[in-house]
């Protein structure tokens, strides 16, 4: 064996040790921070704030990130409603030349009264926008996301010699109302702050075991579009239907007619959902009303599918009214919401593959699960600007593994996201979340 071969042999022998040591340092750093992270999580969990009102949460996030050395800007975000404040937090750390990577965590909670019975359960009550008193709960686990972001922020400062480029950490407001990401962009997120080459996020998962992460290449979450339909008829006495155009009967026909969009018009290979979630009309047994109001949500992955479904809803609704002889000036009004709408979440396959490989190396292949897409929605996709910036969101397992096992054995369902009973298992969830997000950034910004 010549000298060079010998040297190569030594380097090769040492390499796995180096990799293991690098891994160990992330593990050791997570361990030395985990007690604090669990405390932070419990504090956030007990003090949830509704969308558009994340004042204290965002101030806390800003203070923590500033103390770690990030350049922090608060109150980023402009909503269409001028009375709402944008509570976005943007924290930037420049670390030499290299890629710009954005890590997003959403901060808002839901109008849900917590029923977990945990010692750190939320007892917060507030008035919603309609003036009704509601309980407030982090029922979607955004407190896990915020804590993970703070833990990752700290680790990446401690590991600053292992990455290069510009890191942008984003505390996003108003995800649940799906207008937060657009509010940030409207307020110049990518003009006032470094525009990312890549953007990543995680979301906790109410079915996956704590300790695991889930990967979904391609479409992961659907677009969501809310629609109001006003079916107008000609009211009159319930005993004399021949003198009316009954909007109740029309509404019933419309609802059944809409069922054919997905079953008969749409390719079975292109998932779509049309759900009528609300129907209101009439006041008394014997009065045929003038109108009936429907509220619908439409879900799809592909934009062309979404557009076709919306056009079909309009066509079927107006067609049924026309067939019933409703005069043109009483034709149905189909209104597609311009604010209650969000794009599909598309996980860039190459970026997702890079993350999956880093996770498999750092968490073990058994802890990285390929998951199916869902028809739920998120507004993270907007940060990819129509896929011009590769984005990826991964799932973070949050459930006690014993409960997942029991649920599989007995067939009982676990509390879902948005449930008053949703209770992530803090320590292993945060440990894996911080580790995974740190490994992800180290992979994307490695030297
Ligand atoms: Zn949610
Ligand atoms: Zn959520």
Tab-separated table of C-alpha atoms and ligand atoms in Angstrom:
chain	number	residue	atom	x	y	z
A	1	UNK	CA	0.000	0.000	0.000
A	2	UNK	CA	1.513	3.270	-1.044
A	3	UNK	CA	1.312	6.398	1.051
A	4	UNK	CA	-1.597	7.918	-0.847
A	5	UNK	CA	-3.670	4.768	-0.613
A	6	UNK	CA	-2.869	4.567	3.067
A	7	UNK	CA	-3.916	8.178	3.588
A	8	UNK	CA	-7.124	7.601	1.644
A	9	UNK	CA	-7.829	4.556	3.780
A	10	UNK	CA	-7.341	6.595	6.939
A	11	UNK	CA	-9.619	9.369	5.690
A	12	UNK	CA	-12.286	6.867	4.698
A	13	UNK	CA	-12.049	5.157	8.067
A	14	UNK	CA	-12.317	8.490	9.856
A	15	UNK	CA	-15.265	9.794	7.790
A	16	UNK	CA	-18.070	7.844	9.452
A	17	UNK	CA	-16.646	8.913	12.834
A	18	UNK	CA	-16.726	12.556	11.743
A	19	UNK	CA	-20.316	12.192	10.532
A	20	UNK	CA	-21.327	10.487	13.772
A	21	UNK	CA	-19.623	13.217	15.817
A	22	UNK	CA	-21.362	15.955	13.862
A	23	UNK	CA	-24.632	14.185	14.484
A	24	UNK	CA	-23.833	13.772	18.154
A	25	UNK	CA	-23.231	17.487	18.529
A	26	UNK	CA	-26.757	18.241	17.243
A	27	UNK	CA	-28.134	15.593	19.593
A	28	UNK	CA	-26.150	16.964	22.538
A	29	UNK	CA	-27.279	20.519	21.831
A	30	UNK	CA	-30.926	19.453	21.622
A	31	UNK	CA	-30.579	17.608	24.925
A	32	UNK	CA	-29.017	20.580	26.697
A	33	UNK	CA	-31.936	22.766	25.561
A	34	UNK	CA	-34.869	20.370	25.811
A	35	UNK	CA	-35.967	21.261	29.373
A	36	UNK	CA	-36.144	24.953	28.455
A	37	UNK	CA	-37.972	24.177	25.237
A	38	UNK	CA	-40.627	22.151	27.063
A	39	UNK	CA	-41.071	25.080	29.491
A	40	UNK	CA	-41.392	27.528	26.599
A	41	UNK	CA	-43.929	25.265	24.913
A	42	UNK	CA	-46.078	24.965	28.023
A	43	UNK	CA	-45.999	28.743	28.548
A	44	UNK	CA	-47.072	29.346	24.945
A	45	UNK	CA	-49.715	26.628	25.162
A	46	UNK	CA	-51.326	28.278	28.176
A	47	UNK	CA	-51.426	31.692	26.455
A	48	UNK	CA	-52.864	31.191	22.949
A	49	UNK	CA	-53.972	34.116	20.796
A	50	UNK	CA	-56.447	34.121	17.911
A	51	UNK	CA	-55.490	34.922	14.306
A	52	UNK	CA	-54.827	38.658	13.694
A	53	UNK	CA	-54.211	39.095	17.431
A	54	UNK	CA	-50.848	37.373	17.996
A	55	UNK	CA	-49.490	40.411	19.843
A	56	UNK	CA	-47.881	38.774	22.889
A	57	UNK	CA	-46.757	35.638	21.072
A	58	UNK	CA	-45.008	37.657	18.368
A	59	UNK	CA	-43.384	39.979	20.915
A	60	UNK	CA	-42.053	36.910	22.760
A	61	UNK	CA	-40.717	35.355	19.553
A	62	UNK	CA	-39.049	38.652	18.594
A	63	UNK	CA	-37.435	39.073	22.009
A	64	UNK	CA	-36.057	35.535	22.028
A	65	UNK	CA	-34.649	35.747	18.497
A	66	UNK	CA	-33.125	39.177	19.162
A	67	UNK	CA	-31.391	37.848	22.274
A	68	UNK	CA	-29.840	35.103	20.128
A	69	UNK	CA	-28.276	37.708	17.835
A	70	UNK	CA	-30.760	37.769	14.951
A	71	UNK	CA	-31.738	41.065	13.302
A	72	UNK	CA	-35.435	41.142	14.073
A	73	UNK	CA	-38.302	43.158	12.586
A	74	UNK	CA	-41.716	43.046	14.224
A	75	UNK	CA	-45.236	43.842	13.101
A	76	UNK	CA	-44.758	42.713	9.516
A	77	UNK	CA	-47.960	42.019	7.560
A	78	UNK	CA	-50.693	44.054	5.934
A	79	UNK	CA	-54.223	42.661	5.867
A	80	UNK	CA	-56.997	43.790	3.580
A	81	UNK	CA	-58.960	44.785	6.674
A	82	UNK	CA	-57.119	47.862	7.975
A	83	UNK	CA	-58.289	47.213	11.548
A	84	UNK	CA	-56.188	44.054	11.758
A	85	UNK	CA	-52.534	44.340	12.742
A	86	UNK	CA	-49.857	42.270	11.093
A	87	UNK	CA	-47.929	40.551	13.849
A	88	UNK	CA	-45.331	38.869	11.635
A	89	UNK	CA	-41.781	38.510	12.938
A	90	UNK	CA	-38.849	38.350	10.535
A	91	UNK	CA	-35.448	37.422	11.946
A	92	UNK	CA	-32.393	37.467	9.712
A	93	UNK	CA	-28.906	36.118	10.301
A	94	UNK	CA	-26.230	36.628	7.666
A	95	UNK	CA	-23.396	34.153	7.778
A	96	UNK	CA	-21.276	34.780	4.703
A	97	UNK	CA	-21.992	33.999	1.082
A	98	UNK	CA	-24.370	31.137	0.409
A	99	UNK	CA	-28.041	30.315	-0.107
A	100	UNK	CA	-30.891	32.216	1.492
A	101	UNK	CA	-33.188	29.830	3.331
A	102	UNK	CA	-36.494	30.744	4.963
A	103	UNK	CA	-37.921	28.730	7.867
A	104	UNK	CA	-41.528	29.491	8.687
A	105	UNK	CA	-43.523	28.843	11.865
A	106	UNK	CA	-47.140	29.941	12.247
A	107	UNK	CA	-48.156	31.425	15.607
A	108	UNK	CA	-51.947	31.702	15.838
A	109	UNK	CA	-54.429	29.625	17.830
A	110	UNK	CA	-58.097	28.696	17.372
A	111	UNK	CA	-61.463	29.577	18.915
A	112	UNK	CA	-61.700	26.191	20.642
A	113	UNK	CA	-62.278	25.599	24.342
A	114	UNK	CA	-59.543	23.249	25.530
A	115	UNK	CA	-60.716	20.016	27.128
A	116	UNK	CA	-57.453	18.111	27.503
A	117	UNK	CA	-57.330	18.458	31.285
A	118	UNK	CA	-53.565	19.036	31.107
A	119	UNK	CA	-51.900	21.028	33.884
A	120	UNK	CA	-50.812	23.610	31.314
A	121	UNK	CA	-54.132	23.664	29.435
A	122	UNK	CA	-55.352	27.018	28.160
A	123	UNK	CA	-58.053	28.754	30.154
A	124	UNK	CA	-58.010	31.785	27.876
A	125	UNK	CA	-61.346	33.224	26.804
A	126	UNK	CA	-61.864	36.181	24.529
A	127	UNK	CA	-64.384	37.798	22.214
A	128	UNK	CA	-64.147	36.817	18.561
A	129	UNK	CA	-64.643	39.232	15.667
A	130	UNK	CA	-68.402	38.664	15.845
A	131	UNK	CA	-68.393	39.684	19.520
A	132	UNK	CA	-69.116	36.179	20.844
A	133	UNK	CA	-67.138	34.903	23.829
A	134	UNK	CA	-64.980	31.922	22.851
A	135	UNK	CA	-62.334	29.753	24.443
A	136	UNK	CA	-58.909	29.925	22.780
A	137	UNK	CA	-56.616	26.940	22.290
A	138	UNK	CA	-53.504	25.961	20.382
A	139	UNK	CA	-55.543	23.103	18.935
A	140	UNK	CA	-53.450	22.989	15.744
A	141	UNK	CA	-50.132	22.839	17.616
A	142	UNK	CA	-48.716	26.111	16.335
A	143	UNK	CA	-47.129	26.446	19.779
A	144	UNK	CA	-45.062	23.369	18.842
A	145	UNK	CA	-44.054	25.153	15.622
A	146	UNK	CA	-43.033	28.353	17.440
A	147	UNK	CA	-41.037	26.463	20.069
A	148	UNK	CA	-39.340	24.410	17.362
A	149	UNK	CA	-38.402	27.592	15.506
A	150	UNK	CA	-36.868	29.076	18.666
A	151	UNK	CA	-34.966	25.863	19.428
A	152	UNK	CA	-33.699	25.651	15.849
A	153	UNK	CA	-32.687	29.328	15.957
A	154	UNK	CA	-30.557	28.680	19.041
A	155	UNK	CA	-28.914	25.547	17.691
A	156	UNK	CA	-28.034	27.232	14.420
A	157	UNK	CA	-26.278	30.035	16.296
A	158	UNK	CA	-24.308	27.426	18.225
A	159	UNK	CA	-23.525	25.575	14.988
A	160	UNK	CA	-22.709	28.703	13.003
A	161	UNK	CA	-19.436	27.259	11.724
A	162	UNK	CA	-21.375	24.463	9.987
A	163	UNK	CA	-23.492	26.578	7.631
A	164	UNK	CA	-23.205	29.594	5.396
A	165	UNK	CA	-25.597	31.972	3.700
A	166	UNK	CA	-28.548	33.993	4.940
A	167	UNK	CA	-31.050	32.459	7.302
A	168	UNK	CA	-34.518	34.021	7.514
A	169	UNK	CA	-36.731	32.850	10.369
A	170	UNK	CA	-40.369	33.797	9.972
A	171	UNK	CA	-43.041	33.929	12.664
A	172	UNK	CA	-46.225	33.971	10.584
A	173	UNK	CA	-49.530	35.329	11.860
A	174	UNK	CA	-53.034	34.282	10.793
A	175	UNK	CA	-52.496	30.875	9.213
A	176	UNK	CA	-55.832	29.530	10.432
A	177	UNK	CA	-57.646	32.287	8.576
A	178	UNK	CA	-55.375	31.597	5.570
A	179	UNK	CA	-54.571	35.263	5.047
A	180	UNK	CA	-51.315	35.578	7.001
A	181	UNK	CA	-48.832	34.555	4.303
A	182	UNK	CA	-50.454	36.909	1.777
A	183	UNK	CA	-50.439	39.722	4.362
A	184	UNK	CA	-46.686	39.239	4.787
A	185	UNK	CA	-46.075	39.309	1.035
A	186	UNK	CA	-48.319	42.370	0.662
A	187	UNK	CA	-46.161	44.089	3.274
A	188	UNK	CA	-43.003	43.425	1.252
A	189	UNK	CA	-41.688	40.240	2.851
A	190	UNK	CA	-39.493	39.533	-0.168
A	191	UNK	CA	-38.603	43.176	-0.849
A	192	UNK	CA	-37.793	44.432	2.632
A	193	UNK	CA	-36.034	41.215	3.649
A	194	UNK	CA	-33.806	38.758	1.760
A	195	UNK	CA	-35.845	36.760	-0.759
A	196	UNK	CA	-35.277	33.063	-0.133
A	197	UNK	CA	-33.891	30.539	-2.598
A	198	UNK	CA	-35.716	27.852	-0.614
A	199	UNK	CA	-38.458	27.910	2.015
A	200	UNK	CA	-39.308	25.170	4.494
A	201	UNK	CA	-41.781	24.574	7.302
A	202	UNK	CA	-43.136	21.800	9.460
A	203	UNK	CA	-46.588	21.029	10.797
A	204	UNK	CA	-47.349	18.740	13.688
A	205	UNK	CA	-49.384	15.672	12.862
A	206	UNK	CA	-52.156	14.203	14.988
A	207	UNK	CA	-51.774	10.641	13.682
A	208	UNK	CA	-48.012	10.189	13.494
A	209	UNK	CA	-45.957	9.058	16.479
A	210	UNK	CA	-43.743	11.575	18.271
A	211	UNK	CA	-40.175	10.808	17.247
A	212	UNK	CA	-41.058	10.471	13.564
A	213	UNK	CA	-41.340	12.861	10.641
A	214	UNK	CA	-43.529	12.457	7.562
A	215	UNK	CA	-42.597	13.340	4.010
A	216	UNK	CA	-44.976	14.037	1.105
A	217	UNK	CA	-43.285	14.819	-2.231
A	218	UNK	CA	-45.393	16.869	-4.684
A	219	UNK	CA	-48.891	18.001	-3.711
A	220	UNK	CA	-49.240	17.634	0.054
A	221	UNK	CA	-52.229	19.809	0.912
A	222	UNK	CA	-55.076	21.017	-1.281
A	223	UNK	CA	-56.141	24.478	-2.318
A	224	UNK	CA	-59.211	25.732	-0.519
A	225	UNK	CA	-61.855	28.070	-1.921
A	226	UNK	CA	-64.952	29.222	-0.080
A	227	UNK	CA	-68.096	30.040	-2.067
A	228	UNK	CA	-71.423	31.639	-1.164
A	229	UNK	CA	-74.486	30.791	-3.238
A	230	UNK	CA	-77.678	32.771	-2.944
A	231	UNK	CA	-80.532	30.857	-4.584
A	232	UNK	CA	-83.324	33.286	-5.282
A	233	UNK	CA	-86.879	32.224	-5.944
A	234	UNK	CA	-90.286	33.838	-5.706
A	235	UNK	CA	-91.821	33.340	-2.275
A	236	UNK	CA	-95.439	32.840	-1.343
A	237	UNK	CA	-97.896	30.698	0.611
A	238	UNK	CA	-96.883	27.117	1.342
A	239	UNK	CA	-100.333	25.965	0.211
A	240	UNK	CA	-99.994	27.552	-3.213
A	241	UNK	CA	-96.632	26.428	-4.648
A	242	UNK	CA	-97.879	26.976	-8.208
A	243	UNK	CA	-97.686	30.739	-7.589
A	244	UNK	CA	-94.052	30.572	-6.482
A	245	UNK	CA	-90.569	29.536	-7.530
A	246	UNK	CA	-89.526	27.552	-4.472
A	247	UNK	CA	-85.856	28.204	-3.577
A	248	UNK	CA	-85.884	25.379	-1.009
A	249	UNK	CA	-86.576	22.801	-3.710
A	250	UNK	CA	-84.048	24.522	-5.980
A	251	UNK	CA	-81.427	24.385	-3.218
A	252	UNK	CA	-82.067	20.669	-2.758
A	253	UNK	CA	-81.646	20.091	-6.504
A	254	UNK	CA	-78.524	22.226	-6.596
A	255	UNK	CA	-76.930	20.313	-3.727
A	256	UNK	CA	-77.585	16.996	-5.461
A	257	UNK	CA	-76.530	18.425	-8.818
A	258	UNK	CA	-73.206	19.558	-7.358
A	259	UNK	CA	-72.444	15.951	-6.377
A	260	UNK	CA	-71.963	15.098	-10.036
A	261	UNK	CA	-69.038	17.505	-10.439
A	262	UNK	CA	-66.568	15.245	-8.663
A	263	UNK	CA	-68.263	11.948	-9.540
A	264	UNK	CA	-69.050	12.590	-13.252
A	265	UNK	CA	-67.116	15.587	-14.575
A	266	UNK	CA	-63.759	15.350	-12.864
A	267	UNK	CA	-61.045	12.836	-13.643
A	268	UNK	CA	-60.868	10.274	-10.820
A	269	UNK	CA	-57.105	10.759	-10.958
A	270	UNK	CA	-57.390	14.442	-9.988
A	271	UNK	CA	-58.641	14.690	-6.399
A	272	UNK	CA	-61.312	17.286	-5.699
A	273	UNK	CA	-63.916	17.897	-2.991
A	274	UNK	CA	-67.141	19.914	-3.153
A	275	UNK	CA	-68.789	20.238	0.260
A	276	UNK	CA	-71.908	22.212	1.108
A	277	UNK	CA	-71.270	23.052	4.741
A	278	UNK	CA	-74.163	25.377	5.429
A	279	UNK	CA	-77.745	25.846	4.174
A	280	UNK	CA	-80.118	28.470	5.489
A	281	UNK	CA	-83.556	29.401	4.226
A	282	UNK	CA	-87.083	29.931	5.382
A	283	UNK	CA	-88.792	30.920	8.616
A	284	UNK	CA	-92.128	29.051	8.950
A	285	UNK	CA	-93.877	25.808	7.979
A	286	UNK	CA	-96.185	27.393	5.483
A	287	UNK	CA	-94.115	30.109	3.885
A	288	UNK	CA	-92.109	29.535	0.731
A	289	UNK	CA	-89.184	31.918	1.193
A	290	UNK	CA	-87.617	34.260	-1.332
A	291	UNK	CA	-84.113	32.863	-1.001
A	292	UNK	CA	-81.845	30.148	0.379
A	293	UNK	CA	-78.164	30.669	1.172
A	294	UNK	CA	-75.503	27.991	0.820
A	295	UNK	CA	-71.859	28.005	1.901
A	296	UNK	CA	-69.445	25.689	0.115
A	297	UNK	CA	-65.801	24.755	0.309
A	298	UNK	CA	-63.925	23.421	-2.705
A	299	UNK	CA	-60.637	21.514	-2.420
A	300	UNK	CA	-58.292	20.536	-5.232
A	301	UNK	CA	-54.595	20.170	-5.961
A	302	UNK	CA	-54.310	21.410	-9.525
A	303	UNK	CA	-55.298	24.970	-10.348
A	304	UNK	CA	-57.028	23.899	-13.582
A	305	UNK	CA	-59.155	21.438	-11.604
A	306	UNK	CA	-60.095	24.178	-9.120
A	307	UNK	CA	-61.106	26.529	-11.947
A	308	UNK	CA	-63.172	23.855	-13.689
A	309	UNK	CA	-64.978	22.920	-10.463
A	310	UNK	CA	-65.828	26.579	-9.794
A	311	UNK	CA	-67.168	26.969	-13.336
A	312	UNK	CA	-69.258	23.792	-12.934
A	313	UNK	CA	-70.773	25.063	-9.681
A	314	UNK	CA	-71.847	28.257	-11.422
A	315	UNK	CA	-73.198	26.398	-14.462
A	316	UNK	CA	-75.169	23.775	-12.511
A	317	UNK	CA	-76.640	26.321	-10.112
A	318	UNK	CA	-77.787	28.766	-12.777
A	319	UNK	CA	-78.916	25.904	-15.031
A	320	UNK	CA	-81.176	24.385	-12.371
A	321	UNK	CA	-82.748	27.775	-11.642
A	322	UNK	CA	-83.293	28.359	-15.365
A	323	UNK	CA	-84.880	24.906	-15.792
A	324	UNK	CA	-87.304	25.753	-12.986
A	325	UNK	CA	-88.339	28.918	-14.779
A	326	UNK	CA	-86.774	31.381	-12.364
A	327	UNK	CA	-86.678	34.707	-14.202
A	328	UNK	CA	-83.293	36.077	-15.207
A	329	UNK	CA	-83.434	38.928	-12.734
A	330	UNK	CA	-83.809	36.345	-9.939
A	331	UNK	CA	-80.974	34.099	-11.170
A	332	UNK	CA	-78.743	32.642	-8.419
A	333	UNK	CA	-75.730	34.646	-7.252
A	334	UNK	CA	-72.564	32.547	-6.988
A	335	UNK	CA	-69.817	34.434	-5.176
A	336	UNK	CA	-66.309	33.012	-4.967
A	337	UNK	CA	-64.507	34.469	-1.932
A	338	UNK	CA	-61.426	36.503	-2.698
A	339	UNK	CA	-60.105	36.345	0.858
A	340	UNK	CA	-61.112	32.878	2.065
A	341	UNK	CA	-59.001	31.113	-0.491
A	342	UNK	CA	-55.598	29.485	-0.393
A	343	UNK	CA	-53.319	27.798	-2.894
A	344	UNK	CA	-52.302	24.135	-2.736
A	345	UNK	CA	-49.147	23.225	-0.844
A	346	UNK	CA	-46.734	21.702	-3.323
A	347	UNK	CA	-43.598	20.138	-1.903
A	348	UNK	CA	-40.827	20.537	-4.441
A	349	UNK	CA	-39.778	16.905	-5.071
A	350	UNK	CA	-36.023	17.580	-5.233
A	351	UNK	CA	-36.050	19.694	-2.073
A	352	UNK	CA	-38.224	17.131	-0.283
A	353	UNK	CA	-35.823	14.394	-1.327
A	354	UNK	CA	-32.883	16.339	0.130
A	355	UNK	CA	-34.711	16.790	3.416
A	356	UNK	CA	-35.745	13.125	3.522
A	357	UNK	CA	-32.134	12.004	3.012
A	358	UNK	CA	-30.923	14.331	5.795
A	359	UNK	CA	-33.673	13.086	8.115
A	360	UNK	CA	-32.922	9.441	7.376
A	361	UNK	CA	-29.275	10.021	8.232
A	362	UNK	CA	-30.009	12.031	11.367
A	363	UNK	CA	-33.166	10.427	12.740
A	364	UNK	CA	-32.836	6.887	11.361
A	365	UNK	CA	-34.700	5.545	8.325
A	366	UNK	CA	-37.410	4.008	10.551
A	367	UNK	CA	-38.361	7.455	11.770
A	368	UNK	CA	-38.930	8.952	8.330
A	369	UNK	CA	-42.306	7.975	6.924
A	370	UNK	CA	-43.645	8.663	3.449
A	371	UNK	CA	-47.197	9.919	3.915
A	372	UNK	CA	-50.193	10.402	1.642
A	373	UNK	CA	-51.365	13.902	0.686
A	374	UNK	CA	-54.507	15.268	2.338
A	375	UNK	CA	-57.285	17.617	1.214
A	376	UNK	CA	-56.726	19.920	4.199
A	377	UNK	CA	-55.202	23.314	3.419
A	378	UNK	CA	-52.398	25.648	4.500
A	379	UNK	CA	-51.272	29.026	3.281
A	380	UNK	CA	-47.551	28.197	3.364
A	381	UNK	CA	-47.717	27.555	-0.404
A	382	UNK	CA	-48.021	31.296	-1.080
A	383	UNK	CA	-44.459	31.782	0.131
A	384	UNK	CA	-43.310	29.811	-2.944
A	385	UNK	CA	-44.727	32.488	-5.313
A	386	UNK	CA	-46.385	30.076	-7.745
A	387	UNK	CA	-43.593	27.538	-7.386
A	388	UNK	CA	-40.863	29.961	-8.432
A	389	UNK	CA	-39.271	29.361	-5.030
A	390	UNK	CA	-38.993	25.669	-4.104
A	391	UNK	CA	-40.863	25.036	-0.856
A	392	UNK	CA	-41.365	21.981	1.324
A	393	UNK	CA	-43.377	21.304	4.425
A	394	UNK	CA	-42.912	18.126	6.424
A	395	UNK	CA	-45.058	16.516	9.094
A	396	UNK	CA	-43.828	16.256	12.654
A	397	UNK	CA	-45.218	13.308	14.625
A	398	UNK	CA	-46.797	14.597	17.849
A	399	UNK	CA	-48.725	11.683	19.318
A	400	UNK	CA	-47.783	9.363	22.165
A	401	UNK	CA	-46.633	6.168	20.345
A	402	UNK	CA	-48.600	4.021	22.826
A	403	UNK	CA	-51.779	5.870	21.834
A	404	UNK	CA	-51.089	5.386	18.111
A	405	UNK	CA	-50.588	1.666	18.725
A	406	UNK	CA	-53.775	1.437	20.774
A	407	UNK	CA	-55.731	3.333	18.134
A	408	UNK	CA	-54.522	0.960	15.412
A	409	UNK	CA	-55.387	-2.087	17.518
A	410	UNK	CA	-58.827	-0.952	18.639
A	411	UNK	CA	-59.858	1.098	15.613
A	412	UNK	CA	-60.624	4.134	17.769
A	413	UNK	CA	-59.728	7.476	16.246
A	414	UNK	CA	-57.266	9.852	17.867
A	415	UNK	CA	-58.170	13.522	18.508
A	416	UNK	CA	-57.502	15.349	15.240
A	417	UNK	CA	-55.925	18.748	14.709
A	418	UNK	CA	-58.437	21.436	15.789
A	419	UNK	CA	-59.932	19.052	18.368
A	420	UNK	CA	-60.413	20.334	21.937
A	421	UNK	CA	-58.662	17.114	22.999
A	422	UNK	CA	-55.559	17.404	20.787
A	423	UNK	CA	-52.574	17.047	23.112
A	424	UNK	CA	-49.128	16.628	21.558
A	425	UNK	CA	-46.553	14.792	23.657
A	426	UNK	CA	-44.238	17.763	24.257
A	427	UNK	CA	-40.773	16.411	24.910
A	428	UNK	CA	-40.262	13.855	22.129
A	429	UNK	CA	-42.169	16.036	19.656
A	430	UNK	CA	-39.988	19.071	20.356
A	431	UNK	CA	-36.819	16.993	20.430
A	432	UNK	CA	-37.550	15.595	16.979
A	433	UNK	CA	-38.865	18.910	15.655
A	434	UNK	CA	-35.789	20.915	16.639
A	435	UNK	CA	-33.477	18.178	15.485
A	436	UNK	CA	-35.221	17.732	12.142
A	437	UNK	CA	-35.471	21.442	11.387
A	438	UNK	CA	-31.818	21.996	12.374
A	439	UNK	CA	-30.716	19.068	10.202
A	440	UNK	CA	-32.821	20.453	7.346
A	441	UNK	CA	-31.183	23.891	7.497
A	442	UNK	CA	-27.721	22.390	7.897
A	443	UNK	CA	-28.349	20.298	4.798
A	444	UNK	CA	-29.584	23.234	2.720
A	445	UNK	CA	-26.911	25.673	3.917
A	446	UNK	CA	-23.985	23.312	4.456
A	447	UNK	CA	-20.479	24.515	3.744
B	1	LIG	ZN1	-55.090	24.524	11.812
B	2	LIG	ZN1	-51.978	24.435	11.635
